[in-house]
Coordinates of C-alpha atoms in Angstrom, one line a residue:
M15 CA 31.0 9.0 -4.0
N16 CA 34.0 11.3 -2.5
D17 CA 34.6 10.4 1.5
K18 CA 33.0 13.5 3.7
L19 CA 30.0 12.8 1.5
K20 CA 29.9 9.3 3.1
K21 CA 30.5 10.2 6.1
F22 CA 28.2 12.7 6.1
L23 CA 25.6 10.1 5.2
S24 CA 26.5 8.0 7.9
N25 CA 26.2 10.4 10.5
L26 CA 23.0 10.9 9.6
P27 CA 20.0 10.7 12.4
A28 CA 18.5 6.7 12.8
V29 CA 17.3 4.5 15.1
S30 CA 19.6 2.2 16.7
V31 CA 19.9 -1.6 16.1
P32 CA 19.0 -3.5 18.7
D33 CA 22.6 -5.0 20.8
K34 CA 20.8 -8.6 20.6
K35 CA 18.0 -10.6 19.4
L36 CA 14.6 -9.4 20.7
D37 CA 11.8 -11.6 22.0
L38 CA 8.4 -11.7 20.5
K39 CA 7.0 -9.9 23.5
T40 CA 9.7 -7.0 23.5
K41 CA 8.6 -6.9 19.3
M42 CA 5.1 -6.6 19.6
L43 CA 5.4 -4.1 22.5
W44 CA 6.8 -2.3 20.5
T45 CA 4.7 -2.5 17.5
F46 CA 1.7 -2.3 19.8
V47 CA 3.3 1.5 20.7
I48 CA 3.7 2.7 17.2
V49 CA 0.5 1.9 16.6
V50 CA -1.7 3.3 19.1
L51 CA 1.4 6.6 18.1
F52 CA 0.0 6.6 14.7
I53 CA -3.5 6.8 15.2
V54 CA -3.3 9.3 18.4
M55 CA -1.2 11.6 15.5
S56 CA -4.0 10.7 13.1
F57 CA -6.8 12.1 15.1
V58 CA -5.1 15.2 16.3
P59 CA -6.3 18.2 13.9
L60 CA -4.2 20.3 12.3
F61 CA -4.1 24.0 14.2
G62 CA -4.7 26.5 10.8
V63 CA -7.0 24.1 9.3
S64 CA -10.3 25.7 8.2
K65 CA -13.5 24.0 10.4
S66 CA -15.1 24.0 6.9
Y67 CA -13.1 21.7 5.0
S68 CA -14.2 17.7 4.4
L69 CA -12.6 14.8 3.9
S70 CA -11.5 14.0 -0.2
F71 CA -10.2 11.5 -2.4
E72 CA -10.5 8.3 0.1
V73 CA -8.3 6.5 -2.3
L74 CA -5.1 7.9 -1.8
Q75 CA -6.2 8.5 2.0
V76 CA -5.5 4.4 2.1
L77 CA -2.8 4.2 -0.2
I78 CA -1.2 6.9 1.9
A79 CA -2.2 5.9 5.4
S80 CA -3.2 9.3 6.1
H81 CA -6.0 11.1 7.4
F82 CA -6.4 14.8 5.5
G83 CA -6.8 17.4 7.9
S84 CA -4.0 16.1 10.5
L85 CA -1.1 15.6 11.7
L86 CA -0.5 13.3 9.4
S87 CA -2.7 14.6 6.1
L88 CA -0.2 12.9 3.9
G89 CA 0.9 10.1 5.6
I90 CA 3.3 8.2 4.4
G91 CA 3.6 9.4 0.6
P92 CA 6.7 11.7 1.1
I93 CA 8.5 8.1 2.4
V94 CA 7.1 5.7 0.2
S95 CA 7.5 8.6 -2.9
A96 CA 11.4 9.0 -2.1
S97 CA 11.7 5.3 -1.5
I98 CA 10.6 4.3 -5.0
I99 CA 12.3 6.6 -7.0
I100 CA 15.4 6.1 -5.1
Q101 CA 15.3 2.1 -6.1
M102 CA 13.9 3.2 -9.5
L103 CA 17.4 5.0 -9.7
Q104 CA 19.2 1.9 -8.6
G105 CA 17.1 -0.6 -10.7
T106 CA 18.0 1.6 -13.7
K107 CA 22.0 2.4 -13.2
I108 CA 21.4 5.9 -12.8
I109 CA 22.8 5.6 -9.3
N110 CA 25.1 2.7 -8.8
I111 CA 25.5 1.2 -4.8
D112 CA 26.8 -2.3 -4.1
T113 CA 24.4 -2.7 -1.3
A114 CA 25.7 -6.1 -1.0
T115 CA 28.9 -4.6 1.0
K116 CA 27.7 -2.6 5.1
E117 CA 29.6 0.4 3.8
G118 CA 26.9 0.8 0.2
R119 CA 23.5 -0.5 2.7
V120 CA 24.6 2.7 4.5
T121 CA 25.2 5.0 1.7
F122 CA 21.7 3.6 0.0
Q123 CA 19.2 4.3 3.0
G124 CA 21.1 7.9 3.9
I125 CA 20.0 8.7 0.1
Q126 CA 17.1 6.8 1.2
K127 CA 16.7 9.4 3.8
I128 CA 17.8 12.2 2.6
A129 CA 15.3 11.5 -0.1
A130 CA 13.0 11.8 2.2
F131 CA 13.4 15.1 4.3
A132 CA 13.3 16.4 0.4
F133 CA 9.8 14.9 -0.1
I134 CA 8.0 15.4 3.5
A135 CA 9.7 19.2 2.8
I136 CA 8.1 19.4 -1.2
E137 CA 4.8 17.2 -1.0
N138 CA 3.0 18.8 2.4
G139 CA 4.1 22.3 0.5
V140 CA 2.6 21.5 -2.7
Y141 CA -0.5 20.4 -0.3
V142 CA -0.2 23.3 1.6
F143 CA 0.1 26.0 -0.5
S144 CA -1.8 25.4 -3.7
G145 CA -4.7 25.7 -1.5
A146 CA -5.2 22.1 -1.2
L147 CA -5.7 22.7 2.6
T148 CA -8.1 25.2 3.3
P149 CA -6.6 27.4 5.6
A150 CA -8.9 28.9 9.1
G151 CA -8.2 32.7 7.3
P152 CA -6.4 34.9 5.0
G153 CA -2.9 35.1 4.6
I154 CA 0.4 33.6 4.4
F155 CA 0.8 33.2 8.5
F156 CA -2.3 29.7 8.9
P157 CA -0.2 28.1 5.7
L158 CA 2.9 28.6 7.7
V159 CA 2.0 26.9 10.7
M160 CA 0.3 24.2 8.9
F161 CA 3.5 23.3 6.9
V162 CA 5.8 23.4 10.0
Q163 CA 3.5 20.8 11.5
L164 CA 3.3 18.1 8.9
F165 CA 6.9 18.7 8.1
L166 CA 7.9 17.6 11.4
A167 CA 5.1 15.3 11.9
G168 CA 6.2 13.7 8.7
V169 CA 9.6 13.4 10.2
V170 CA 8.2 11.7 13.2
L171 CA 6.6 9.5 11.1
M172 CA 10.2 8.7 9.5
F173 CA 11.6 7.5 12.4
M174 CA 8.7 5.2 14.0
D175 CA 9.1 3.3 10.2
E176 CA 12.6 2.8 11.0
T177 CA 11.7 2.3 14.9
V178 CA 9.6 -0.5 13.7
S179 CA 11.8 -2.0 10.7
K180 CA 14.4 -2.6 13.6
W181 CA 12.4 -3.4 17.0
G182 CA 9.2 -4.3 16.1
I183 CA 7.4 -7.0 13.5
G184 CA 7.5 -6.4 9.7
S185 CA 7.5 -2.9 7.9
G186 CA 6.9 0.3 9.8
I187 CA 5.2 1.3 6.7
S188 CA 3.2 -1.8 6.2
L189 CA 1.7 -1.8 9.8
F190 CA 1.2 1.6 9.2
I191 CA -1.1 1.0 6.4
L192 CA -3.0 -2.1 8.0
A193 CA -3.9 0.5 10.8
G194 CA -5.3 3.1 8.6
I195 CA -7.4 0.3 6.7
S196 CA -8.8 -0.7 9.9
L197 CA -9.6 1.9 11.1
Q198 CA -11.5 2.7 8.2
L199 CA -12.9 -0.2 8.1
I200 CA -14.5 0.0 11.3
N201 CA -15.4 3.1 11.0
T202 CA -18.1 2.8 7.9
A203 CA -18.8 -1.0 9.3
F204 CA -20.2 0.1 12.8
N205 CA -19.9 4.2 13.3
P206 CA -23.0 6.0 14.2
F207 CA -22.0 9.2 14.7
V208 CA -21.5 9.7 11.4
T209 CA -23.5 11.0 8.2
P210 CA -24.1 8.6 6.6
I211 CA -23.7 6.3 9.9
G212 CA -22.1 2.8 9.4
A213 CA -23.2 -0.2 7.0
I214 CA -24.5 -2.3 10.2
P215 CA -26.4 1.3 12.4
S216 CA -27.6 1.7 9.2
I217 CA -29.3 -1.9 8.4
I218 CA -30.4 -2.4 12.0
S219 CA -32.1 1.4 11.2
A220 CA -33.9 0.3 8.8
F221 CA -35.2 -3.1 10.0
I222 CA -36.4 -1.5 13.3
A223 CA -38.3 1.8 11.2
G224 CA -39.6 -1.0 8.8
I225 CA -38.3 0.5 5.6
P226 CA -36.7 -2.6 4.7
L227 CA -35.8 -1.5 1.6
N228 CA -33.0 1.1 2.7
A229 CA -31.2 -1.8 4.2
V230 CA -30.2 -4.0 0.1
F231 CA -27.4 -0.9 -0.3
P232 CA -25.8 -1.4 3.1
I233 CA -26.6 -4.8 3.1
I234 CA -24.4 -5.3 -0.8
T235 CA -22.1 -3.2 0.5
V236 CA -21.3 -6.1 3.6
I237 CA -21.1 -9.2 1.6
S238 CA -19.1 -7.7 -1.5
T239 CA -16.9 -6.0 1.3
V240 CA -16.8 -9.8 2.7
A241 CA -17.1 -11.8 -0.8
L242 CA -13.8 -9.6 -2.9
F243 CA -11.5 -9.9 1.0
A244 CA -12.5 -14.3 0.7
V245 CA -11.6 -13.9 -3.1
A246 CA -7.8 -11.9 -2.3
I247 CA -7.0 -14.7 0.1
W248 CA -7.6 -17.4 -2.1
L249 CA -6.1 -15.7 -4.5
Q250 CA -3.1 -14.7 -2.4
S251 CA -2.8 -18.7 -2.0
I252 CA -1.9 -19.2 -5.6
K253 CA 1.2 -20.2 -6.4
V254 CA 3.0 -23.0 -8.7
E255 CA 6.1 -24.8 -7.3
L256 CA 9.4 -25.3 -9.1
P257 CA 11.6 -28.2 -7.9
L258 CA 15.4 -27.2 -7.3
S259 CA 17.9 -28.9 -5.8
F260 CA 21.5 -28.6 -4.7
G261 CA 24.0 -29.5 -6.7
R262 CA 26.5 -30.4 -4.0
L263 CA 24.1 -32.1 -1.8
R264 CA 22.3 -35.3 -3.1
G265 CA 18.8 -35.9 -2.4
Y266 CA 18.3 -32.7 -1.1
S267 CA 15.6 -30.4 -3.1
I268 CA 12.7 -27.9 -2.5
R269 CA 10.2 -25.9 -4.0
W270 CA 10.5 -22.5 -5.4
P271 CA 7.3 -21.1 -5.0
V272 CA 6.3 -18.3 -7.7
S273 CA 3.1 -16.6 -6.2
L274 CA 0.1 -15.5 -8.9
F275 CA 0.4 -11.6 -6.7
Y276 CA 4.2 -11.8 -7.7
T277 CA 5.2 -9.0 -8.2
S278 CA 2.7 -8.1 -4.8
I279 CA 1.0 -5.2 -4.7
I280 CA 3.1 -2.7 -5.8
P281 CA 1.6 -2.7 -10.0
I282 CA -1.9 -1.7 -8.7
V283 CA -0.5 0.5 -5.8
L284 CA 1.1 2.4 -8.8
I285 CA -1.8 2.6 -11.0
V286 CA -4.5 3.3 -8.2
S287 CA -1.8 6.1 -7.0
M288 CA -1.4 7.6 -10.6
V289 CA -5.5 7.7 -11.2
A290 CA -6.2 9.6 -7.8
G291 CA -3.2 11.5 -8.7
V292 CA -4.8 12.5 -11.6
Q293 CA -8.1 13.6 -9.0
F294 CA -6.2 15.2 -6.5
F295 CA -4.6 18.1 -8.8
G296 CA -7.4 18.2 -10.8
L297 CA -8.7 19.6 -7.6
T298 CA -6.0 21.1 -6.5
L299 CA -6.5 23.5 -9.5
S300 CA -9.8 23.6 -9.6
H301 CA -9.0 25.4 -6.5
M302 CA -7.0 27.5 -8.7
G303 CA -9.2 28.3 -11.2
I304 CA -8.2 25.6 -13.8
N305 CA -10.8 24.0 -15.1
F306 CA -7.7 21.2 -17.2
L307 CA -8.0 18.0 -15.5
G308 CA -11.6 18.6 -14.8
T309 CA -14.9 20.4 -12.9
F310 CA -15.9 19.4 -9.0
T311 CA -18.6 19.7 -6.7
T312 CA -19.5 18.6 -3.0
E313 CA -21.6 15.6 -3.0
S314 CA -22.4 13.2 -0.2
T315 CA -21.4 10.0 0.0
T316 CA -20.7 6.5 1.5
F317 CA -17.6 8.1 3.3
G318 CA -18.7 11.2 3.7
T319 CA -19.1 15.3 2.5
Q320 CA -16.0 14.6 -0.8
S321 CA -15.1 16.9 -4.0
V322 CA -16.6 15.0 -6.7
A323 CA -15.7 14.9 -10.3
T324 CA -18.4 15.9 -12.8
G325 CA -15.9 16.9 -15.6
G326 CA -12.9 16.5 -17.6
L327 CA -10.5 13.4 -17.5
A328 CA -10.8 13.3 -13.7
A329 CA -14.5 12.6 -14.6
Y330 CA -13.7 9.4 -16.6
L331 CA -11.7 8.4 -13.4
S332 CA -14.0 8.3 -11.4
P333 CA -16.9 5.2 -12.1
P334 CA -20.4 5.5 -9.9
T335 CA -20.7 2.6 -7.5
I336 CA -23.8 0.1 -7.9
Q337 CA -25.9 2.3 -6.1
Q338 CA -25.6 5.8 -7.5
L339 CA -26.3 3.4 -10.7
Y340 CA -29.6 2.5 -9.7
T341 CA -30.2 6.2 -8.1
S342 CA -29.8 7.5 -12.1
A343 CA -31.2 4.5 -13.4
V344 CA -35.0 5.3 -11.2
T345 CA -34.3 9.3 -12.1
T346 CA -32.3 11.0 -14.3
G347 CA -31.3 7.5 -16.0
I348 CA -28.1 6.3 -16.7
T349 CA -25.9 8.8 -18.6
A350 CA -23.3 8.1 -21.0
L351 CA -20.6 9.4 -18.5
E352 CA -21.3 6.8 -16.1
I353 CA -20.9 3.9 -18.8
E354 CA -17.7 5.5 -20.0
S355 CA -16.4 6.0 -16.7
M356 CA -16.8 2.4 -15.6
I357 CA -15.7 0.7 -18.5
I358 CA -12.1 3.2 -19.0
Y359 CA -11.7 3.1 -15.1
T360 CA -11.9 -0.6 -15.1
V361 CA -9.2 -0.9 -18.7
I362 CA -6.8 1.2 -17.5
L363 CA -7.2 -0.5 -13.9
V364 CA -6.7 -3.8 -15.3
V365 CA -4.3 -3.0 -17.9
G366 CA -2.2 0.0 -15.5
A367 CA -1.6 -3.3 -13.2
A368 CA -0.5 -5.7 -15.8
A369 CA 2.1 -2.9 -17.1
F370 CA 2.8 -2.0 -14.2
S371 CA 3.8 -5.6 -12.7
Y372 CA 5.7 -6.5 -15.9
V373 CA 7.7 -3.7 -15.8
W374 CA 8.3 -3.5 -12.0
M375 CA 9.6 -6.9 -12.4
F376 CA 12.8 -6.1 -14.2
L377 CA 13.0 -2.7 -12.1
G378 CA 12.8 -4.9 -8.5
G379 CA 15.7 -7.7 -9.9
Q380 CA 13.3 -10.2 -10.1
D381 CA 13.0 -10.9 -14.1
P382 CA 13.4 -14.5 -14.8
R383 CA 16.9 -14.0 -15.5
S384 CA 17.5 -12.2 -12.1
V385 CA 16.2 -14.9 -10.6
V386 CA 18.3 -17.9 -12.1
K387 CA 21.4 -15.9 -11.6
Q388 CA 20.5 -15.4 -7.8
L389 CA 19.8 -19.2 -8.0
M390 CA 22.8 -20.5 -9.4
E391 CA 24.6 -18.3 -7.4
S392 CA 23.1 -20.0 -4.1
G393 CA 24.5 -23.5 -5.7
L394 CA 20.8 -24.4 -6.7
S395 CA 19.7 -25.8 -10.0
M396 CA 16.5 -27.6 -11.6
P397 CA 16.8 -31.5 -11.6
G398 CA 16.4 -32.9 -15.2
F399 CA 18.0 -29.7 -17.1
R400 CA 21.9 -29.0 -17.1
R401 CA 23.1 -26.6 -15.1
D402 CA 22.9 -23.9 -17.8
E403 CA 21.8 -20.4 -17.0
R404 CA 20.3 -19.9 -20.8
V405 CA 17.7 -23.3 -20.2
L406 CA 17.3 -22.1 -16.8
V407 CA 16.1 -18.9 -17.5
D408 CA 13.3 -20.3 -20.5
I409 CA 12.0 -22.2 -17.8
F410 CA 11.3 -19.2 -15.4
K411 CA 10.1 -17.1 -18.2
R412 CA 7.4 -19.7 -19.0
Y413 CA 5.9 -19.3 -15.2
I414 CA 6.9 -16.0 -14.1
I415 CA 6.3 -13.8 -16.8
P416 CA 2.3 -14.8 -17.1
L417 CA 2.1 -15.8 -13.6
A418 CA 3.3 -11.3 -12.8
I419 CA 1.1 -10.2 -16.1
L420 CA -1.9 -12.3 -15.1
G421 CA -1.8 -11.2 -11.1
G422 CA -1.2 -7.4 -12.1
A423 CA -4.4 -7.8 -14.2
L424 CA -6.5 -9.7 -11.3
T425 CA -5.8 -6.7 -9.0
G426 CA -6.7 -3.9 -11.3
L427 CA -9.8 -6.0 -11.6
V428 CA -9.8 -7.0 -8.2
A429 CA -9.5 -3.0 -7.3
A430 CA -12.6 -2.3 -9.9
L431 CA -15.3 -4.6 -8.4
A432 CA -14.8 -2.8 -5.1
A433 CA -15.5 0.4 -5.9
F434 CA -18.8 -0.4 -8.1
L435 CA -20.0 -2.7 -5.4
D436 CA -18.6 0.6 -3.0
T437 CA -17.3 -2.1 -0.4
L438 CA -16.7 -0.4 3.2
T439 CA -12.9 0.3 2.0
E440 CA -11.7 0.8 -1.3
G441 CA -10.5 -2.4 -3.2
I442 CA -6.9 -1.6 -3.1
G443 CA -8.1 -1.3 0.9
I444 CA -8.8 -4.9 0.9
L445 CA -6.3 -5.8 -1.0
L446 CA -3.3 -4.6 1.1
I447 CA -4.8 -6.2 4.1
V448 CA -4.3 -9.7 3.0
M449 CA -1.2 -9.4 1.9
I450 CA 0.1 -7.0 4.9
I451 CA -1.3 -9.4 7.1
Y452 CA 0.6 -12.7 4.8
Q453 CA 3.6 -10.5 5.2
F454 CA 3.3 -10.4 8.8
Y455 CA 2.1 -13.8 9.7
F456 CA 5.6 -14.5 7.6
S457 CA 7.7 -12.4 8.9
L458 CA 6.6 -13.7 13.0
Q459 CA 7.4 -17.4 11.2
Q460 CA 11.0 -16.3 9.7
D461 CA 12.3 -14.1 12.6
N462 CA 10.6 -16.2 15.7
P463 CA 9.5 -19.4 15.0
D464 CA 9.6 -20.6 18.7
E465 CA 8.0 -18.7 20.3
F466 CA 5.1 -18.1 17.1
K467 CA 4.5 -22.2 16.6
P468 CA 2.4 -21.8 19.9
I469 CA 0.3 -19.0 18.9
K470 CA -0.1 -20.4 15.6
D471 CA -1.0 -23.6 17.2
K472 CA -3.9 -22.3 19.0
L473 CA -5.4 -19.6 16.6
V474 CA -5.8 -22.6 14.5
G475 CA -7.1 -25.1 17.1
N476 CA -3.9 -27.6 17.0
T477 CA -2.7 -28.7 20.6
M478 CA 0.6 -29.9 21.2
E479 CA 1.1 -32.9 23.7

């Protein structure tokens, strides 16, 4: 890479790094300000969008922290897409930058930023000019105005993410996803002013009206949401601890944890994104009169008015909820398409998440060989075994690969169950909330342990004498 390009990448606009280590209070303040700004942007409607525009694809909104029809119609989607592609290119050595050096990190971050700018422009352009976002009137004026708003909002969101990473707590991307899902949970659980109303007001109104049967499915929704949260928290806590010791320091040993969700949430995000992508582009093509990926109709669901697939590949990737199955059973009868879509959707999520987990393990440098190499470079070895890379790789393979595949499959199963039980948020949303909160917890423990410990003690009821 020539010097001019390196200089250009290093001079790209960026959020400055703090001159000193920030205290927890300052980090929390910056995090709070960014969250408030994100929420405000997600509720500011686009100028030029049709008033008849209806929300679609709830799962996409969960994944990319978006609110269709607002300034954040595509949320973090372009930023995440750019980051994943650049990391995959780096992992496969198509671009080979030494991120161990300061110069290499600056160059790599510059490439990511250029890619983010490009993806913000391209994805928002496709979204607006394809007709997926209905303009308020004919001609090019309204689509062009919407594109400019979305592009500028996407750039602002990119710098907000960078601000959180340098001045706040954890990752900005994770924070935006958590905020988006939390707002959705509050809305679907408690909001009495939407149609259909939230689950809790629906239960209360059913009993007040003397029709308790109308409260059955809202109750199932609430209970299944709480149950799946409990399952996700339990699965997140499962891990295998491998004993390691420092060769130069006798008697000093540590335990290296291998979590059941070894590759985190990335595999299920990828497979759910692919499924949602088929539905999204199917709807976009349908608007253009091309029913290659499926046919669609507008229906009222738990989350409001949405476009629902009724035929083609998109329909097989849109399983019915338990309430829809009951309605079919007592009216026209459960159709073959409903049963087939449930099976196909579950199999695709379970097998796809397991496969992506295995692949991502290698792309992300988390495979047994890469892990063992890093541990040995740090002077660590396993007690009772020769300090030989091949021996340790064989041992780590017994744990890492099965846990990565099993963990991926279980995330797919949880997401499929949540879709069937019609939880207050998508199954992927439940998993994301649990994993992101864990990330924030460990980030606070690692970066500000002295300030965080008293807060943690108060939360768990342990007061220091």
